[in-house]
Tab-separated table of C-alpha atoms in Angstrom:
chain	number	residue	atom	x	y	z
M	134	MET	CA	-56.180	48.025	-46.688
M	135	SER	CA	-53.115	49.916	-47.762
M	136	ARG	CA	-50.661	48.187	-49.978
M	137	PRO	CA	-46.942	48.140	-49.265
M	138	ARG	CA	-44.901	50.289	-51.510
M	139	LEU	CA	-41.748	49.309	-53.502
M	140	SER	CA	-38.947	51.704	-54.276
M	141	SER	CA	-38.881	51.091	-58.000
M	142	ALA	CA	-39.699	48.845	-60.877
M	143	LYS	CA	-37.222	47.707	-63.342
M	144	SER	CA	-37.471	46.542	-66.989
M	145	LYS	CA	-34.303	45.256	-68.494
M	146	GLY	CA	-32.063	47.992	-67.160
M	147	ARG	CA	-34.789	50.817	-67.128
M	148	ARG	CA	-35.336	52.269	-63.779
M	149	ILE	CA	-38.955	53.634	-63.455
M	150	ARG	CA	-39.545	56.266	-60.905
M	151	SER	CA	-43.115	55.633	-59.610
M	152	GLU	CA	-43.334	58.191	-56.809
M	153	PRO	CA	-45.614	60.969	-57.953
M	154	LYS	CA	-45.512	64.411	-56.301
M	155	GLU	CA	-48.767	63.537	-54.244
M	156	ILE	CA	-48.345	60.087	-52.486
M	157	GLY	CA	-51.726	58.005	-52.962
M	158	PRO	CA	-55.076	59.133	-54.295
M	159	PRO	CA	-57.047	61.994	-52.835
M	160	GLN	CA	-59.166	60.924	-49.818
M	161	GLY	CA	-62.851	61.874	-49.128
M	162	LEU	CA	-63.527	63.321	-52.504
M	163	ARG	CA	-66.174	62.483	-55.311
M	164	GLN	CA	-64.847	59.780	-57.572
M	165	HIS	CA	-65.752	57.726	-60.590
M	166	ARG	CA	-64.570	54.126	-61.346
M	167	PHE	CA	-63.973	52.687	-64.716
M	168	MET	CA	-63.076	48.898	-65.464
M	169	GLY	CA	-61.015	47.583	-68.102
M	170	VAL	CA	-60.914	43.877	-69.290
M	171	ALA	CA	-58.478	42.395	-71.618
M	172	LEU	CA	-59.995	39.206	-72.546
M	173	GLY	CA	-58.028	36.000	-73.138
M	174	GLY	CA	-59.454	32.515	-73.974
M	175	GLY	CA	-61.821	30.874	-71.381
M	176	LYS	CA	-59.506	28.010	-70.924
M	177	THR	CA	-56.437	30.211	-70.390
M	178	ASP	CA	-54.974	32.587	-67.645
M	179	LYS	CA	-54.349	35.444	-69.919
M	180	THR	CA	-57.401	37.560	-68.965
M	181	CYS	CA	-56.612	40.777	-66.902
M	182	LEU	CA	-58.820	43.352	-65.209
M	183	SER	CA	-57.857	46.980	-64.276
M	184	VAL	CA	-59.879	49.490	-62.115
M	185	ILE	CA	-59.101	53.125	-62.552
M	186	GLU	CA	-60.643	55.859	-60.156
M	187	TYR	CA	-61.069	59.363	-61.517
M	188	PHE	CA	-61.162	62.264	-59.032
M	189	PRO	CA	-62.582	65.260	-61.011
M	190	GLU	CA	-61.994	67.964	-58.545
M	191	HIS	CA	-58.218	67.313	-58.566
M	192	ARG	CA	-58.393	65.690	-62.312
M	193	LYS	CA	-56.319	62.879	-60.910
M	194	LEU	CA	-56.327	59.216	-62.074
M	195	PHE	CA	-55.523	56.352	-59.767
M	196	LEU	CA	-54.926	52.603	-60.817
M	197	SER	CA	-56.576	51.187	-57.741
M	198	ARG	CA	-56.899	47.532	-58.576
M	199	LEU	CA	-55.202	45.202	-60.978
M	200	PHE	CA	-56.128	41.529	-61.417
M	201	ASP	CA	-53.600	39.622	-63.536
M	202	ARG	CA	-53.814	36.059	-64.988
M	203	ILE	CA	-57.484	35.381	-64.106
M	204	LYS	CA	-58.104	31.633	-64.665
M	205	SER	CA	-60.644	28.891	-63.696
M	206	GLU	CA	-60.262	27.447	-60.201
M	207	ASN	CA	-61.674	23.748	-59.667
M	208	GLU	CA	-65.264	24.024	-60.959
M	209	VAL	CA	-65.339	27.772	-60.984
M	210	SER	CA	-64.859	29.104	-64.547
M	211	SER	CA	-62.734	31.913	-65.437
M	212	ASP	CA	-66.038	33.521	-66.876
M	213	LEU	CA	-67.598	33.519	-63.398
M	214	GLN	CA	-64.219	34.835	-61.903
M	215	VAL	CA	-64.488	37.791	-64.293
M	216	HIS	CA	-68.300	38.412	-63.563
M	217	ARG	CA	-67.685	38.266	-59.775
M	218	LEU	CA	-64.964	40.695	-60.021
M	219	ILE	CA	-67.039	43.236	-61.909
M	220	GLU	CA	-70.041	42.858	-59.912
M	221	ALA	CA	-67.961	43.105	-56.658
M	222	CYS	CA	-66.794	46.627	-57.757
M	223	PRO	CA	-68.150	49.267	-55.385
M	224	PRO	CA	-70.205	52.318	-56.924
M	225	PRO	CA	-70.030	54.427	-58.733
M	226	LEU	CA	-68.990	52.203	-61.628
M	227	GLU	CA	-69.417	54.134	-64.686
M	228	SER	CA	-68.405	51.434	-67.230
M	229	VAL	CA	-66.655	48.229	-68.165
M	230	ALA	CA	-64.469	48.437	-71.304
M	231	PHE	CA	-63.638	45.285	-73.000
M	232	ASP	CA	-60.811	44.899	-75.750
M	233	VAL	CA	-63.033	42.580	-77.995
M	234	PRO	CA	-66.177	43.159	-80.072
M	235	LEU	CA	-69.345	43.633	-78.084
M	236	GLN	CA	-71.697	44.052	-81.194
M	237	LEU	CA	-72.036	41.158	-83.837
M	238	PRO	CA	-71.878	41.848	-87.552
M	239	LYS	CA	-74.886	43.271	-89.136
M	240	CYS	CA	-75.879	40.138	-91.113
M	241	ILE	CA	-75.586	37.943	-87.943
M	242	ARG	CA	-78.020	40.414	-86.160
M	243	CYS	CA	-80.333	41.017	-88.948
M	244	THR	CA	-83.957	39.415	-88.796
M	245	LYS	CA	-85.145	40.395	-92.330
M	246	THR	CA	-85.510	38.124	-95.355
M	247	CYS	CA	-82.120	37.849	-96.739
M	248	PRO	CA	-81.574	38.680	-100.479
M	249	GLY	CA	-77.736	38.240	-100.204
M	250	PHE	CA	-75.540	41.035	-99.410
M	251	GLU	CA	-75.112	41.689	-103.186
M	252	GLU	CA	-78.750	42.862	-103.140
M	253	CYS	CA	-79.079	44.230	-99.667
M	254	THR	CA	-80.326	47.752	-98.968
M	255	GLU	CA	-79.423	48.038	-95.283
M	256	PRO	CA	-77.417	51.160	-94.577
M	257	GLU	CA	-74.409	49.310	-93.268
M	258	ILE	CA	-74.254	46.841	-96.218
M	259	GLN	CA	-74.543	49.969	-98.478
M	260	TRP	CA	-71.654	51.751	-96.722
M	261	MET	CA	-69.557	48.664	-97.046
M	262	TRP	CA	-70.152	48.452	-100.835
M	263	LYS	CA	-69.134	52.275	-101.003
M	264	GLN	CA	-65.901	51.536	-99.140
M	265	PHE	CA	-65.185	48.694	-101.383
M	266	HIS	CA	-65.704	50.585	-104.706
M	267	ASN	CA	-63.619	53.672	-103.193
M	268	ARG	CA	-60.728	51.131	-102.774
M	269	LYS	CA	-60.980	49.524	-106.110
M	270	GLY	CA	-58.723	52.079	-108.017
M	271	LYS	CA	-55.690	51.690	-105.488
M	272	SER	CA	-55.424	47.905	-105.603
M	273	PRO	CA	-57.829	44.867	-106.043
M	274	PRO	CA	-59.296	44.649	-102.603
M	275	ARG	CA	-60.899	41.434	-101.305
M	276	LEU	CA	-64.687	41.403	-101.074
M	277	PHE	CA	-66.049	42.131	-97.618
M	278	THR	CA	-67.824	39.557	-95.659
M	279	PRO	CA	-70.529	41.205	-93.511
M	280	TYR	CA	-71.375	38.231	-91.534
M	281	THR	CA	-67.681	38.288	-90.070
M	282	GLU	CA	-66.956	41.888	-90.155
M	283	ARG	CA	-68.518	45.194	-89.086
M	284	CYS	CA	-68.417	48.681	-90.515
M	285	VAL	CA	-65.997	49.751	-87.608
M	286	GLU	CA	-63.245	47.470	-88.780
M	287	GLN	CA	-63.287	48.977	-92.247
M	288	TYR	CA	-63.580	52.469	-90.839
M	289	ILE	CA	-60.641	52.095	-88.447
M	290	GLN	CA	-58.578	50.679	-91.217
M	291	THR	CA	-59.253	53.330	-93.895
M	292	GLU	CA	-60.539	56.622	-92.279
M	293	LEU	CA	-58.131	57.535	-89.322
M	294	GLU	CA	-54.775	59.167	-89.311
M	295	GLU	CA	-53.132	55.743	-89.748
M	296	PRO	CA	-54.190	52.586	-91.220
M	297	PHE	CA	-54.843	50.530	-88.098
M	298	HIS	CA	-55.894	46.841	-88.737
M	299	LEU	CA	-58.536	45.492	-86.431
M	300	SER	CA	-59.428	41.846	-86.724
M	301	HIS	CA	-62.970	40.830	-87.873
M	302	ALA	CA	-65.244	40.401	-84.968
M	303	LEU	CA	-66.105	36.943	-85.967
M	304	GLY	CA	-62.850	36.048	-87.739
M	305	ALA	CA	-60.592	33.262	-86.755
M	306	ASN	CA	-58.604	35.368	-84.328
M	307	LEU	CA	-61.584	37.245	-82.534
M	308	GLY	CA	-64.477	34.990	-83.077
M	309	PRO	CA	-64.011	32.759	-79.859
M	310	LEU	CA	-63.245	35.965	-77.702
M	311	THR	CA	-66.300	37.654	-79.189
M	312	ALA	CA	-68.482	34.680	-78.171
M	313	ARG	CA	-66.866	34.739	-74.636
M	314	ALA	CA	-67.550	38.545	-74.289
M	315	HIS	CA	-71.242	38.281	-75.068
M	316	PHE	CA	-71.541	35.297	-72.528
M	317	ILE	CA	-70.012	37.407	-69.881
M	318	THR	CA	-71.773	40.867	-70.481
M	319	ARG	CA	-75.226	39.616	-71.013
M	320	ARG	CA	-75.470	39.233	-67.204
M	321	LEU	CA	-73.857	42.338	-66.282
M	322	LYS	CA	-75.788	45.417	-65.100
M	323	ALA	CA	-72.976	47.819	-65.602
M	324	GLU	CA	-72.697	49.665	-68.904
M	325	CYS	CA	-70.216	47.864	-71.255
M	326	VAL	CA	-68.160	49.411	-73.979
M	327	GLU	CA	-65.811	48.262	-76.523
M	328	VAL	CA	-62.247	49.509	-76.799
M	329	PHE	CA	-59.581	49.134	-79.423
M	330	PRO	CA	-56.370	49.451	-77.243
M	331	LYS	CA	-53.943	50.143	-80.086
M	332	LEU	CA	-55.998	53.128	-81.185
M	333	SER	CA	-56.104	54.403	-77.537
M	334	LEU	CA	-52.452	53.762	-77.229
M	335	TRP	CA	-51.722	55.766	-80.538
M	336	ARG	CA	-53.454	58.858	-79.139
M	337	LEU	CA	-51.918	58.530	-75.807
M	338	VAL	CA	-48.508	58.257	-77.258
M	339	MET	CA	-49.031	61.394	-79.385
M	340	ALA	CA	-50.319	63.194	-76.390
M	341	LEU	CA	-47.199	62.372	-74.335
M	342	ASN	CA	-44.863	63.250	-77.168
M	343	LEU	CA	-43.359	59.854	-77.276
M	344	ALA	CA	-41.714	57.837	-80.134
M	345	LYS	CA	-44.138	56.018	-82.507
M	346	THR	CA	-42.001	52.864	-82.061
M	347	HIS	CA	-43.466	52.392	-78.678
M	348	LEU	CA	-46.851	52.116	-80.407
M	349	ARG	CA	-45.647	49.487	-82.808
M	350	TYR	CA	-43.859	47.347	-80.500
M	351	HIS	CA	-45.687	47.536	-77.159
M	352	ARG	CA	-46.905	44.058	-77.540
M	353	HIS	CA	-43.851	42.446	-79.105
M	354	TRP	CA	-41.865	39.843	-77.199
M	355	ASN	CA	-38.674	41.576	-78.198
M	356	GLY	CA	-38.757	45.308	-77.062
M	357	GLY	CA	-42.304	45.278	-75.812
M	358	GLU	CA	-41.238	45.557	-72.003
M	359	GLU	CA	-38.999	48.675	-72.931
M	360	SER	CA	-41.924	50.349	-74.720
M	361	ARG	CA	-44.437	49.713	-72.067
M	362	ALA	CA	-41.933	51.004	-69.419
M	363	ALA	CA	-41.226	54.208	-71.366
M	364	ILE	CA	-44.855	54.915	-71.816
M	365	LEU	CA	-45.562	54.411	-67.957
M	366	GLU	CA	-42.579	56.294	-67.020
M	367	ARG	CA	-43.618	59.370	-69.082
M	368	MET	CA	-47.273	59.071	-67.648
M	369	ILE	CA	-45.804	59.112	-64.014
M	370	GLU	CA	-43.357	62.012	-64.845
M	371	ASN	CA	-46.103	64.183	-66.128
M	372	ASN	CA	-48.269	63.264	-63.043
M	373	PHE	CA	-50.934	61.819	-65.377
M	374	ALA	CA	-51.796	58.891	-63.131
M	375	PHE	CA	-50.989	57.378	-59.764
M	376	ILE	CA	-49.826	53.721	-60.009
M	377	TYR	CA	-48.500	51.534	-57.244
M	378	ASP	CA	-45.056	50.242	-57.773
M	379	GLN	CA	-45.985	46.675	-57.843
M	380	ASP	CA	-48.750	47.485	-60.573
M	381	VAL	CA	-46.148	49.288	-62.541
M	382	LYS	CA	-44.135	46.145	-62.715
M	383	THR	CA	-47.097	43.965	-63.699
M	384	LEU	CA	-47.937	46.404	-66.541
M	385	VAL	CA	-44.554	46.350	-67.809
M	386	ASP	CA	-44.248	42.549	-67.529
M	387	SER	CA	-47.623	41.622	-69.008
M	388	PRO	CA	-49.083	43.152	-72.314
M	389	GLN	CA	-52.529	41.778	-71.402
M	390	ALA	CA	-52.460	43.683	-68.057
M	391	PHE	CA	-51.319	46.865	-69.997
M	392	ASP	CA	-54.154	46.607	-72.512
M	393	SER	CA	-56.627	46.226	-69.505
M	394	PHE	CA	-55.332	49.481	-68.081
M	395	LEU	CA	-55.691	51.059	-71.647
M	396	CYS	CA	-59.171	50.044	-71.792
M	397	ALA	CA	-60.107	51.371	-68.371
M	398	LEU	CA	-58.268	54.707	-69.259
M	399	THR	CA	-60.331	54.975	-72.408
């Protein structure tokens, strides 16, 4: 069923042109589907899901579906709602990308007799010790905790072009969401991948030659809508992706929906 089209989307005075040169996605061509999930708490309505279709012959991206504010309904949990939406996606579904950790820290996964991480010889723990000692000369770092954090959190913070700060997989902020992601993904047949939307956004902003302020403020309550609108406007102007007008408005209004789009895009 085709969706109605709106003339434009607005965000605090900014007018977004969302009519690409070619109207609608290519028809009758080979396509690949990618899903992105920005996961909120299981008792909230902050979970969003995006579906992107890619047409390799034309190198075109199309945001085909956007589910905002997924929540529990009566005795049907929001976890089951997410699961059903993913399972209902027609093939070919290449992958489902989540914005929360899908792998637990090494010490939680380890089944060996534990000598304590001070004496541990596992490669991941040894790498963390090396990172810790490398940072000692700059400022007194806090000792790592390999039962809450993974190597990837340290790597993203210290080894990339910018110091990105990724919360610990089982820290106070991400712990409940990590548990929820594992509960949902263990029943899925599709390949599931983990995405850090802020890093994806950084690379996207650089590719589109946008100001870095759009990266730093895209989730802020003050200025976030303008940043998201500017990013989407540049994507549409460059014919980077086809997005329905009503979905543009949702992506501008909702940072969660925007992150689900980034996950699918990644």
